[in-house]
Coordinates of C-alpha atoms and ligand atoms in Angstrom, one line a residue:
X13 CA -7.8 -5.4 -33.5
X14 CA -9.6 -8.8 -34.2
X15 CA -7.9 -12.2 -33.3
X16 CA -6.6 -13.7 -36.5
X17 CA -8.1 -17.0 -37.5
X18 CA -5.2 -19.6 -37.9
X19 CA -6.3 -19.4 -42.0
X20 CA -6.7 -15.9 -42.8
X21 CA -5.2 -15.4 -46.1
X22 CA -2.6 -12.6 -46.5
X23 CA -3.6 -9.0 -47.9
X24 CA -1.8 -8.4 -51.2
X25 CA -0.5 -4.9 -52.1
X26 CA 1.4 -4.3 -55.2
X27 CA 3.0 -0.7 -55.8
X28 CA 4.8 0.8 -58.2
X29 CA 6.1 4.7 -59.4
X30 CA 3.5 5.0 -62.5
X31 CA 4.3 8.5 -63.6
X32 CA 7.6 10.2 -61.5
X33 CA 7.1 13.4 -63.3
X34 CA 3.6 13.7 -62.0
X35 CA 5.0 11.8 -58.5
X36 CA 2.2 9.2 -58.7
X37 CA 2.2 5.9 -57.2
X38 CA -0.2 3.0 -58.4
X39 CA -1.6 0.9 -55.9
X40 CA -3.6 -2.6 -55.8
X41 CA -5.2 -3.9 -52.8
X42 CA -6.3 -7.5 -53.2
X43 CA -8.2 -8.8 -50.2
X44 CA -9.3 -12.5 -50.7
X45 CA -11.8 -12.7 -48.4
X46 CA -13.5 -9.8 -47.9
X47 CA -16.1 -9.1 -45.2
X48 CA -19.5 -10.3 -46.3
X49 CA -21.3 -7.0 -45.4
X50 CA -18.9 -4.5 -47.7
X51 CA -15.3 -4.8 -46.8
X52 CA -14.2 -1.3 -45.3
X53 CA -10.6 0.3 -45.9
X54 CA -9.4 3.3 -44.2
X55 CA -5.9 5.2 -44.8
X56 CA -4.6 6.3 -41.2
X57 CA -4.8 9.8 -39.9
X58 CA -1.7 10.1 -38.9
X59 CA 1.7 8.4 -38.8
X60 CA 3.1 7.4 -35.1
X61 CA 6.1 9.2 -34.1
X62 CA 4.7 12.4 -35.4
X63 CA 1.6 13.6 -33.2
X64 CA -0.5 15.8 -35.8
X65 CA -3.6 14.7 -38.0
X66 CA -2.1 14.8 -41.5
X67 CA -5.0 13.2 -43.2
X68 CA -2.9 11.3 -45.8
X69 CA -5.9 10.0 -47.7
X70 CA -6.4 13.6 -49.2
X71 CA -3.6 12.4 -51.5
X72 CA -5.5 9.7 -52.9
X73 CA -6.7 11.3 -56.7
X74 CA -8.1 8.1 -58.1
X75 CA -9.6 4.9 -56.5
X76 CA -12.0 2.0 -58.1
X77 CA -12.8 -1.6 -57.0
X78 CA -13.6 -4.6 -58.6
X79 CA -13.9 -8.3 -58.4
X80 CA -14.0 -11.4 -61.1
X81 CA -13.3 -8.4 -63.6
X82 CA -16.7 -6.7 -62.7
X83 CA -16.5 -3.0 -61.1
X84 CA -17.7 -3.1 -57.1
X85 CA -19.2 0.1 -55.9
X86 CA -17.5 1.8 -53.5
X87 CA -18.8 4.1 -50.9
X88 CA -16.9 7.4 -49.2
X89 CA -17.7 6.6 -45.4
X90 CA -15.7 9.5 -43.8
X91 CA -12.4 11.6 -45.0
X92 CA -10.2 8.5 -44.8
X93 CA -12.6 5.4 -45.0
X94 CA -14.3 3.4 -47.8
X95 CA -17.0 0.7 -48.0
X96 CA -17.3 -1.8 -51.0
X97 CA -20.8 -3.0 -52.0
X98 CA -20.5 -6.9 -50.8
X99 CA -19.1 -9.4 -53.2
X100 CA -21.0 -12.6 -53.0
X101 CA -17.8 -14.5 -54.1
X102 CA -13.9 -14.2 -54.9
X103 CA -11.4 -11.5 -54.1
X104 CA -12.1 -8.1 -53.9
X105 CA -9.3 -5.5 -55.5
X106 CA -8.8 -1.9 -55.2
X107 CA -7.0 0.1 -57.3
X108 CA -6.0 3.6 -56.6
X109 CA -3.4 6.5 -57.1
X110 CA -1.5 8.1 -54.2
X111 CA 0.0 11.7 -55.2
X112 CA 3.4 11.9 -53.3
X113 CA 5.2 15.0 -53.5
X114 CA 6.0 15.6 -49.3
X115 CA 9.7 16.1 -49.0
X116 CA 9.4 14.8 -45.1
X117 CA 10.4 11.9 -43.3
X118 CA 6.4 11.3 -42.4
X119 CA 4.8 11.0 -45.8
X120 CA 5.7 9.9 -49.3
X121 CA 7.8 11.3 -52.1
X122 CA 8.2 10.3 -55.7
X123 CA 10.0 11.8 -58.7
X124 CA 13.0 10.8 -61.3
X125 CA 15.5 11.0 -58.1
X126 CA 14.1 8.5 -56.0
X127 CA 11.1 7.2 -54.5
X128 CA 10.2 7.4 -50.6
X129 CA 7.3 5.8 -48.9
X130 CA 5.7 5.1 -45.3
X131 CA 2.9 2.7 -45.3
X132 CA 0.8 5.1 -43.6
X133 CA 0.9 7.2 -46.8
X134 CA 0.0 4.5 -49.1
X135 CA -1.3 1.1 -47.9
X136 CA -5.1 1.3 -47.2
X137 CA -6.0 -0.7 -43.9
X138 CA -8.6 -3.6 -44.3
X139 CA -10.5 -2.9 -41.8
X140 CA -11.0 -6.7 -39.4
X141 CA -8.1 -8.3 -41.5
X142 CA -5.2 -6.2 -39.8
X143 CA -3.7 -9.2 -38.1
X144 CA -3.2 -11.1 -41.3
X145 CA 0.1 -11.3 -43.1
X146 CA 0.6 -8.1 -45.4
X147 CA 2.3 -8.7 -48.3
X148 CA 3.5 -5.8 -50.8
X149 CA 5.1 -6.3 -54.5
X150 CA 7.5 -3.2 -54.9
X151 CA 7.9 -2.7 -58.6
X152 CA 10.3 -1.3 -60.5
X153 CA 9.2 2.3 -62.3
X154 CA 8.9 1.5 -65.8
X155 CA 10.7 5.1 -66.2
X156 CA 14.1 4.7 -67.5
X157 CA 15.3 7.2 -64.7
X158 CA 14.6 4.0 -62.5
X159 CA 16.8 1.6 -64.5
X160 CA 19.2 1.1 -61.9
X161 CA 17.2 1.9 -58.6
X162 CA 17.6 -0.4 -55.6
X163 CA 15.3 -1.0 -52.5
X164 CA 16.0 0.0 -49.1
X165 CA 13.9 -1.0 -46.1
X166 CA 13.8 -3.5 -42.7
X167 CA 10.5 -5.0 -44.0
X168 CA 11.5 -8.6 -44.4
X169 CA 12.1 -10.3 -48.0
X170 CA 9.7 -12.9 -49.1
X171 CA 10.5 -13.3 -52.5
X172 CA 13.3 -10.8 -53.3
X173 CA 16.8 -10.6 -53.0
X174 CA 17.9 -8.1 -50.3
X175 CA 17.9 -4.3 -52.2
X176 CA 16.1 -5.7 -55.1
X177 CA 12.3 -5.1 -56.2
X178 CA 10.3 -8.0 -55.4
X179 CA 7.6 -9.3 -52.7
X180 CA 8.4 -8.3 -49.1
X181 CA 6.0 -9.4 -46.3
X182 CA 5.2 -8.2 -43.0
X183 CA 3.3 -10.3 -39.9
X184 CA 0.7 -7.9 -39.6
X185 CA -0.6 -4.1 -40.7
X186 CA 1.1 -2.6 -37.7
X187 CA 4.1 -3.9 -38.9
X188 CA 3.8 -3.1 -42.6
X189 CA 3.3 0.4 -42.2
X190 CA 6.3 0.5 -39.6
X191 CA 8.8 0.1 -42.1
X192 CA 9.4 2.9 -44.7
X193 CA 10.8 2.1 -47.7
X194 CA 13.5 4.0 -50.1
X195 CA 14.2 3.3 -53.7
X196 CA 16.8 5.0 -56.0
X197 CA 20.6 4.9 -56.7
X198 CA 21.5 5.9 -53.1
X199 CA 24.8 5.3 -51.3
X200 CA 25.0 1.9 -49.0
X201 CA 27.3 0.5 -46.4
X202 CA 26.8 -1.6 -43.9
X203 CA 28.3 -2.4 -40.4
X204 CA 27.7 -4.6 -37.7
X205 CA 26.8 -3.5 -34.1
X206 CA 27.1 -6.5 -31.4
X207 CA 26.5 -8.7 -34.2
X208 CA 23.4 -7.1 -35.9
X209 CA 23.5 -5.7 -39.4
X210 CA 23.1 -2.1 -39.8
X211 CA 23.0 -0.4 -43.4
X212 CA 23.3 3.1 -43.8
X213 CA 21.8 4.6 -46.9
X214 CA 22.2 7.8 -48.1
X215 CA 19.9 9.0 -51.0
X216 CA 20.7 12.5 -52.6
X217 CA 23.9 13.8 -54.0
X218 CA 26.8 13.8 -51.5
X219 CA 30.3 14.6 -53.2
X220 CA 33.1 12.7 -51.2
X221 CA 31.0 11.2 -48.9
X222 CA 33.1 9.7 -46.0
X223 CA 31.4 6.4 -45.6
X224 CA 33.9 4.9 -43.6
X225 CA 33.7 7.3 -41.1
X226 CA 29.8 7.5 -40.7
X227 CA 29.9 3.4 -40.3
X228 CA 32.6 3.8 -37.7
X229 CA 30.7 6.5 -35.5
X230 CA 27.5 5.0 -36.0
X231 CA 28.8 1.7 -34.9
X232 CA 30.1 3.2 -31.6
X233 CA 26.7 5.0 -30.9
X234 CA 24.6 1.7 -31.7
X235 CA 26.6 -0.8 -29.8
X236 CA 26.6 1.8 -26.6
X237 CA 22.9 1.9 -27.0
X238 CA 22.5 -2.0 -27.4
X239 CA 25.0 -2.5 -24.2
X240 CA 23.1 0.3 -22.4
X241 CA 19.8 -1.5 -22.9
X242 CA 21.3 -5.4 -22.5
X243 CA 24.3 -4.9 -20.4
X244 CA 24.9 -8.5 -20.3
X245 CA 23.5 -10.5 -23.3
X246 CA 24.4 -7.1 -25.6
X247 CA 21.3 -8.5 -27.9
X248 CA 19.9 -6.0 -30.1
X249 CA 15.6 -5.9 -30.4
X250 CA 15.7 -6.6 -34.2
X251 CA 17.6 -8.7 -36.5
X252 CA 18.7 -5.9 -38.7
X253 CA 18.5 -2.2 -38.7
X254 CA 18.3 0.5 -41.4
X255 CA 19.2 4.5 -41.4
X256 CA 17.4 5.8 -44.5
X257 CA 18.7 9.2 -44.8
X258 CA 18.1 11.7 -47.4
X259 CA 20.4 14.6 -47.8
X260 CA 19.3 17.7 -49.4
X261 CA 20.5 21.2 -49.3
X262 CA 18.9 22.4 -46.0
X263 CA 16.9 20.1 -44.0
X264 CA 16.7 18.5 -40.8
X265 CA 14.1 15.6 -39.4
X266 CA 13.6 11.9 -38.2
X267 CA 11.2 9.3 -37.6
X268 CA 11.8 6.3 -35.8
X269 CA 10.6 2.7 -36.7
X270 CA 10.9 -0.5 -34.7
X271 CA 13.9 -1.6 -37.4
X272 CA 14.4 1.4 -39.0
X273 CA 14.6 5.4 -39.3
X274 CA 13.7 7.8 -41.9
X275 CA 16.2 10.9 -41.5
X276 CA 16.3 13.8 -43.7
X277 CA 19.7 16.1 -43.1
X278 CA 21.7 19.0 -44.7
X279 CA 24.1 17.5 -47.5
X280 CA 27.3 20.1 -45.3
X281 CA 26.4 17.9 -42.3
X282 CA 27.9 14.7 -43.5
X283 CA 31.6 13.9 -43.3
X284 CA 33.5 14.3 -46.4
X285 CA 36.8 12.6 -47.7
X286 CA 38.1 15.9 -48.4
X287 CA 38.5 16.4 -44.6
X288 CA 39.4 12.5 -43.6
X289 CA 42.6 13.3 -41.6
X290 CA 40.5 16.0 -39.6
X291 CA 39.0 13.9 -36.9
X292 CA 37.3 17.1 -35.3
X293 CA 33.4 16.5 -34.9
X294 CA 31.6 19.8 -36.5
X295 CA 28.4 21.3 -35.3
X296 CA 26.6 20.2 -38.2
X297 CA 27.8 16.4 -37.9
X298 CA 27.3 16.2 -34.4
X299 CA 23.7 17.1 -35.3
X300 CA 23.3 14.6 -37.5
X301 CA 24.9 11.8 -35.1
X302 CA 23.0 13.3 -32.2
X303 CA 19.7 12.8 -34.7
X304 CA 20.6 9.2 -35.5
X305 CA 21.2 8.3 -31.6
X306 CA 18.0 9.7 -31.0
X307 CA 15.8 7.7 -33.6
X308 CA 18.0 4.6 -32.7
X309 CA 17.2 5.0 -29.1
X310 CA 13.6 5.3 -30.2
X311 CA 13.8 1.5 -30.8
X312 CA 13.6 0.9 -27.4
X313 CA 11.9 4.0 -25.8
X314 CA 8.5 4.5 -27.8
X315 CA 8.7 1.3 -30.3
X316 CA 8.8 -0.8 -27.7
X317 CA 8.3 0.5 -24.1
X318 CA 5.1 2.6 -24.7
X319 CA 2.3 4.5 -23.4
X320 CA -0.7 1.9 -23.0
X321 CA -2.7 4.3 -24.9
X322 CA -0.5 3.5 -28.3
X323 CA -0.7 -0.5 -28.0
X324 CA -2.4 -0.3 -30.2
X325 CA -2.6 2.8 -32.2
X326 CA -5.7 4.3 -33.3
X327 CA -4.6 5.6 -36.6
X328 CA -7.8 7.4 -37.4
X329 CA -8.1 9.9 -34.4
X330 CA -5.6 11.6 -32.2
X331 CA -3.9 9.2 -29.2
X332 CA -3.5 11.7 -26.2
X333 CA -0.4 11.1 -23.8
X334 CA 0.8 12.5 -20.9
X335 CA 4.2 10.6 -21.2
X336 CA 5.8 12.3 -24.1
X337 CA 8.2 14.1 -21.9
X338 CA 9.4 10.5 -20.9
X339 CA 9.1 8.9 -24.6
X340 CA 10.4 12.2 -26.5
X341 CA 12.3 14.1 -23.4
X342 CA 14.2 11.1 -21.8
X343 CA 14.9 10.1 -25.8
X344 CA 16.3 13.9 -25.9
X345 CA 18.6 13.2 -22.9
X346 CA 20.1 10.0 -23.9
X347 CA 20.9 10.7 -27.6
X348 CA 23.4 13.6 -26.8
X349 CA 24.8 11.5 -23.6
X350 CA 25.2 8.5 -25.8
X351 CA 27.5 10.4 -28.1
X352 CA 29.6 11.2 -25.2
X353 CA 29.5 8.1 -23.3
X354 CA 30.5 6.2 -26.8
X355 CA 33.3 8.5 -27.3
X356 CA 32.1 10.2 -30.5
X357 CA 32.2 13.6 -28.7
X358 CA 34.2 14.9 -25.9
X359 CA 32.8 16.1 -22.7
X360 CA 33.0 19.7 -23.4
X361 CA 31.0 19.7 -26.3
X362 CA 28.2 17.5 -24.6
X363 CA 28.2 20.3 -22.0
X364 CA 27.8 22.8 -24.5
X365 CA 24.7 21.0 -26.0
X366 CA 23.6 20.8 -22.7
X367 CA 23.9 24.5 -22.1
X368 CA 21.9 25.2 -25.3
X369 CA 19.0 22.8 -23.9
X370 CA 18.6 24.8 -20.7
X371 CA 19.1 28.2 -22.5
X372 CA 16.5 27.2 -24.8
X373 CA 14.1 26.2 -21.9
X374 CA 14.4 29.1 -20.2
X375 CA 13.9 31.4 -22.9
X376 CA 10.0 31.5 -23.2
X377 CA 7.3 32.7 -20.4
X378 CA 5.4 29.4 -21.7
X379 CA 7.3 27.0 -19.6
X380 CA 5.4 28.8 -16.3
X381 CA 2.1 28.0 -17.9
X382 CA 2.0 24.8 -19.4
X383 CA 3.8 21.4 -17.6
X384 CA 5.4 18.6 -19.6
X385 CA 2.4 16.8 -18.9
X386 CA -0.1 19.0 -20.4
X387 CA 2.4 19.6 -23.4
X388 CA 2.3 16.1 -23.9
X389 CA -1.3 15.4 -24.0
X390 CA -1.7 18.7 -26.1
X391 CA 0.7 17.9 -28.7
X392 CA -1.5 17.5 -31.7
X393 CA -3.1 20.7 -31.3
X394 CA 0.0 22.9 -29.8
X395 CA 3.4 21.6 -30.1
X396 CA 3.0 20.7 -33.5
X397 CA 0.9 23.4 -34.5
X398 CA 2.9 26.2 -33.2
X399 CA 2.3 29.9 -34.2
X400 CA 4.1 33.3 -33.1
X401 CA 2.9 33.0 -29.9
X402 CA 4.3 29.7 -29.1
X403 CA 7.2 31.0 -26.8
X404 CA 4.8 32.9 -24.8
X405 CA 2.3 29.8 -24.5
X406 CA 3.8 26.3 -25.0
X407 CA 6.9 24.3 -23.4
X408 CA 8.7 21.9 -25.4
X409 CA 8.3 17.9 -23.8
X410 CA 11.2 17.2 -26.0
X411 CA 13.6 20.0 -24.4
X412 CA 12.2 20.5 -20.8
X413 CA 11.7 16.5 -20.9
X414 CA 15.4 15.9 -21.4
X415 CA 16.2 18.3 -18.8
X416 CA 13.6 16.5 -16.2
X417 CA 15.8 13.4 -17.2
X418 CA 19.0 15.2 -16.5
X419 CA 17.2 16.4 -13.0
X420 CA 16.2 12.3 -12.2
X421 CA 19.5 11.1 -13.2
X422 CA 21.1 13.6 -10.7
X423 CA 19.0 13.4 -8.1
X424 CA 19.0 9.2 -7.9
X425 CA 22.6 9.3 -8.1
X426 CA 23.2 11.8 -5.4
X427 CA 20.6 10.0 -3.1
X428 CA 22.1 6.4 -3.8
X429 CA 25.8 7.6 -3.7
X430 CA 26.2 6.5 -7.5
X431 CA 24.8 3.5 -6.9
X432 CA 21.7 3.7 -8.7
X433 CA 21.0 6.3 -11.7
X434 CA 18.1 7.0 -14.2
X435 CA 19.9 4.2 -16.6
X436 CA 18.4 1.4 -14.2
X437 CA 14.9 3.2 -14.2
X438 CA 15.0 2.6 -18.0
X439 CA 16.3 -0.8 -17.8
X440 CA 13.3 -1.4 -15.6
X441 CA 10.9 -0.2 -17.9
X442 CA 12.7 -1.8 -20.7
X443 CA 12.4 -5.2 -18.4
X444 CA 8.7 -5.0 -17.8
X445 CA 7.1 -3.4 -20.5
X446 CA 9.5 -3.4 -23.6
X447 CA 11.8 -6.4 -24.3
X448 CA 8.6 -8.4 -25.1
X449 CA 6.2 -5.8 -26.5
X450 CA 6.3 -7.5 -30.1
X451 CA 5.9 -11.0 -28.7
X452 CA 2.4 -10.0 -28.6
X453 CA 2.2 -9.4 -25.0
X454 CA 2.8 -5.7 -24.7
X455 CA 0.1 -3.6 -23.5
X456 CA 2.2 -0.3 -22.6
X457 CA 2.5 1.7 -19.6
X458 CA 0.4 4.0 -17.7
X459 CA 1.5 7.3 -15.9
X460 CA 0.8 5.6 -12.8
X461 CA 3.0 2.6 -13.3
X462 CA 5.8 5.1 -14.6
X463 CA 5.6 6.9 -11.4
X464 CA 5.3 4.0 -9.1
X465 CA 8.5 2.4 -11.2
X466 CA 10.2 5.6 -10.3
X467 CA 9.7 5.2 -6.6
X468 CA 10.6 1.5 -6.5
X469 CA 14.0 1.7 -8.5
X470 CA 15.1 4.6 -6.8
X471 CA 13.8 3.8 -3.3
X472 CA 12.8 7.2 -3.0
X473 CA 9.5 9.1 -2.9
X474 CA 9.3 11.4 -5.9
X475 CA 5.9 12.4 -5.7
X476 CA 6.4 15.8 -5.0
X477 CA 9.2 15.9 -7.9
X478 CA 6.6 14.8 -10.5
X479 CA 3.8 17.3 -9.0
X480 CA 6.4 20.3 -9.3
X481 CA 8.3 19.7 -12.4
X482 CA 5.7 17.1 -14.8
X483 CA 2.2 18.3 -13.5
X484 CA 3.6 21.5 -12.7
X485 CA 5.5 24.3 -14.2
X486 CA 8.4 24.9 -11.7
X487 CA 11.8 25.1 -13.1
X488 CA 14.0 22.6 -12.5
X489 CA 17.0 23.5 -9.6
X490 CA 19.6 22.2 -12.1
X491 CA 22.6 24.7 -10.4
X492 CA 21.9 23.1 -7.2
X493 CA 21.6 19.3 -8.5
X494 CA 24.7 19.8 -10.6
X495 CA 26.9 20.9 -8.0
X496 CA 27.3 17.9 -6.0
X497 CA 29.3 16.4 -9.2
X498 CA 31.3 19.0 -9.5
X499 CA 30.0 20.7 -12.3
X500 CA 29.5 24.7 -11.9
X501 CA 26.2 26.3 -13.7
X502 CA 26.4 29.8 -14.7
X503 CA 23.9 32.4 -16.4
X504 CA 26.3 34.4 -18.4
X505 CA 23.1 36.5 -20.2
X506 CA 24.3 39.9 -21.7
X507 CA 22.3 42.1 -19.6
X508 CA 23.9 45.4 -20.4
X509 CA 22.9 44.4 -24.2
X510 CA 20.0 46.6 -25.2
X511 CA 17.1 44.2 -26.5
X512 CA 13.9 44.6 -27.9
X513 CA 13.2 41.2 -26.7
X514 CA 11.9 39.8 -29.8
X515 CA 12.7 37.5 -32.4
X516 CA 13.5 38.4 -35.4
X517 CA 13.5 37.0 -38.9
X518 CA 14.3 38.0 -42.3
X519 CA 11.8 38.5 -44.9
X520 CA 13.6 39.6 -48.3
X521 CA 15.8 42.4 -46.8
X522 CA 13.5 43.3 -44.6
X523 CA 13.5 42.9 -40.6
X524 CA 10.1 41.0 -39.3
X525 CA 9.4 40.1 -36.2
X526 CA 9.0 36.4 -35.6
X527 CA 8.1 36.6 -32.0
X528 CA 7.6 38.8 -29.3
X529 CA 8.3 37.8 -25.8
X530 CA 5.8 38.4 -23.3
X531 CA 6.6 41.7 -21.0
X532 CA 9.7 42.2 -22.8
X533 CA 10.5 45.7 -24.4
X534 CA 9.0 45.2 -27.8
X535 CA 5.4 44.1 -26.2
X536 CA 5.4 46.7 -23.8
X537 CA 6.0 49.5 -26.5
X538 CA 3.3 47.7 -28.6
X539 CA 5.1 45.8 -31.2
X540 CA 3.8 42.4 -32.7
X541 CA 4.8 39.5 -34.1
X542 CA 4.9 40.2 -38.0
X543 CA 5.7 43.4 -37.6
X544 CA 8.1 44.6 -40.2
X545 CA 10.5 47.3 -39.0
X546 CA 11.1 50.3 -40.8
X547 CA 13.5 52.7 -38.9
X548 CA 14.7 53.3 -35.5
X549 CA 15.2 56.7 -34.6
X550 CA 14.7 57.6 -38.0
X551 CA 17.5 54.8 -39.6
X552 CA 16.6 52.7 -41.7
X553 CA 16.2 48.9 -40.7
X554 CA 17.2 46.1 -42.9
X555 CA 17.3 42.0 -42.3
X556 CA 20.6 42.5 -40.6
X557 CA 21.4 45.5 -38.7
X558 CA 19.1 45.7 -36.0
X559 CA 21.7 44.8 -33.5
X560 CA 24.4 47.0 -35.0
X561 CA 21.7 50.0 -34.3
X562 CA 20.5 49.2 -30.9
X563 CA 24.3 49.2 -29.9
X564 CA 24.6 52.9 -29.9
X565 CA 22.0 52.7 -26.9
X566 CA 22.1 51.9 -23.3
X567 CA 19.6 49.6 -21.5
X568 CA 16.8 52.1 -20.2
X569 CA 17.0 54.3 -23.1
X570 CA 14.0 54.9 -25.3
X571 CA 13.8 54.6 -29.4
X572 CA 11.4 55.7 -31.5
X573 CA 9.9 52.6 -33.9
X574 CA 8.7 52.8 -37.3
X575 CA 7.1 49.6 -38.5
X576 CA 4.4 48.0 -40.8
X577 CA 1.3 46.2 -39.8
X578 CA 0.1 44.8 -42.7
X579 CA 0.3 47.8 -45.1
X580 CA -0.4 50.5 -42.5
X581 CA 2.7 52.3 -41.1
X582 CA 2.7 53.1 -37.5
X583 CA 4.9 54.2 -34.8
X584 CA 5.7 52.8 -31.4
X585 CA 8.1 54.1 -28.5
X586 CA 10.3 51.3 -26.9
X587 CA 11.9 51.4 -24.0
X588 CA 15.2 49.2 -24.4
X589 CA 16.0 46.4 -21.9
X590 CA 18.8 44.3 -21.0
X591 CA 19.1 41.0 -23.5
X592 CA 17.0 38.2 -21.8
X593 CA 18.4 35.3 -23.6
X594 CA 20.0 32.9 -21.3
X595 CA 23.7 32.0 -21.4
X596 CA 24.0 29.0 -20.0
X597 CA 27.6 27.8 -19.2
X598 CA 28.5 24.5 -17.4
X599 CA 31.9 23.9 -16.4
X600 CA 33.5 21.0 -14.8
X601 CA 35.8 21.6 -11.7
X602 CA 38.6 19.4 -10.9
X603 CA 37.2 18.2 -7.8
X604 CA 34.4 16.5 -9.7
X605 CA 33.1 12.7 -8.6
X606 CA 33.0 9.9 -11.1
X607 CA 29.2 9.4 -10.6
X608 CA 28.4 12.0 -12.7
X609 CA 25.7 10.9 -15.6
X610 CA 28.5 10.6 -18.1
X611 CA 29.2 7.4 -16.8
X612 CA 26.9 4.4 -16.1
X613 CA 25.7 4.1 -12.6
X614 CA 28.3 2.3 -10.1
X615 CA 25.5 -0.9 -9.9
X616 CA 25.9 -1.6 -13.5
Ligands
ZN17 ZN1 11.9 11.6 -31.1

């Protein structure tokens, strides 16, 4: 981006929910000093944190330009850019409408129940003036449904009361689009974590929400993370933080930002006052806390410590990085670890989560074909565009990346007799690349710098580790690495249980194969993902009874399978095999040492 001149006037937007039932935002954008050759505007094609081209501009339904009360011609340059005709004098104003009906954390959503938007969906970028101040007037919709709405965002207020409608300001475009905004009648509570106010905002109907418990648990998680990155100063990198949460019947997702996160969760995952005395952490609540922990950890890891190719982002095209195993994988490693370090969950619950992650990595043969470096690089076309063949073709840089974090952690702790750990590597990354990122000196970190830093901090030569597990596809020797820490690793897969080695999904009352594992019984018998199973040895298969039917057979038996492929009935002979789903359990033995990853390393 261009260096700002001292007097660059602010870019001004207004945004209002114009027609809640039609899901339309109306946006105006005024540029005081448009480019002489004709101002160009562009909407991002993707949103940072979610690595897929989404073409947000397809939701702009009407757009026009004017200056001094006169229409100005707009030419479409490409799928997400427009150029206005040159304006001799005065400001240039765009008026446009954005259709907002994507109930996710990645885009925008508007109806009578609430409004949510990311700047990437609604704010056109003024090319060449990205470094100017960007001011947004967030206006209350005229619809009576919005009469009592409030505003939740980490965007700094300019002329607005906290939670009120009015003007908000960002120092530049990059900051403007990094503060999602929620409007509605949400539940709200505030707690302080090491002196910094944190808002928890819950939109959507949640009867008997136990906000006090949520605040207490999030406070523990946030304080643990602040102290993780700044063990001495215990200083958070932002002035305030907002958890924007939308509770729905069934949903899960989160997206990180520099001073907030947007989350979607299932209503049932949130704690209820009806069970306020019961301090057990349900699986759903643990998942929600894990999600909060994950997005919060990104405040440091990816929002400030960044791959060099994200500094700055190019919002019009794919930004390829081979490092998502570090930015997403290590964040996934620490999200659950922080839950146990902060005391929110107990050690056995943590080991159960870890066992599940290991099993999911070992499940698919894709792990033998794609490295996490390649998985990171190809996130745009592969991880984010998974199809039925994904288990056979790709590996997740989240799950395997988190196990790489564990393997590094155990390796460094073992070699340094517990003096150093992965924590020290994260701290060095923070120190050199993260802390001052928004002070205008941030340039991100390159893959070569990451590798050199691992060697330097650990005092080891880790090149072969990178070759085998990051650029290569070898399985991590976790059983061997865990043993010195008194953690026993066992695989209790039910190899005597007869199986097709395929994933099945429900399709109404039908049993539809959602994935067929390469080399497994279904594959060898000729079945394909998408086939609808009709009968096994003449007995009808429905959405839920396949395991039951197969339980009357032994591994090695052959069965006749009738299945529909499209609308054609086909017959297959399938030789049943033992279940190949890994069942990883981790257990502490009595002689465990105190240097395990559950605690910070001795040097800290
Ligand atoms: Zn993440």
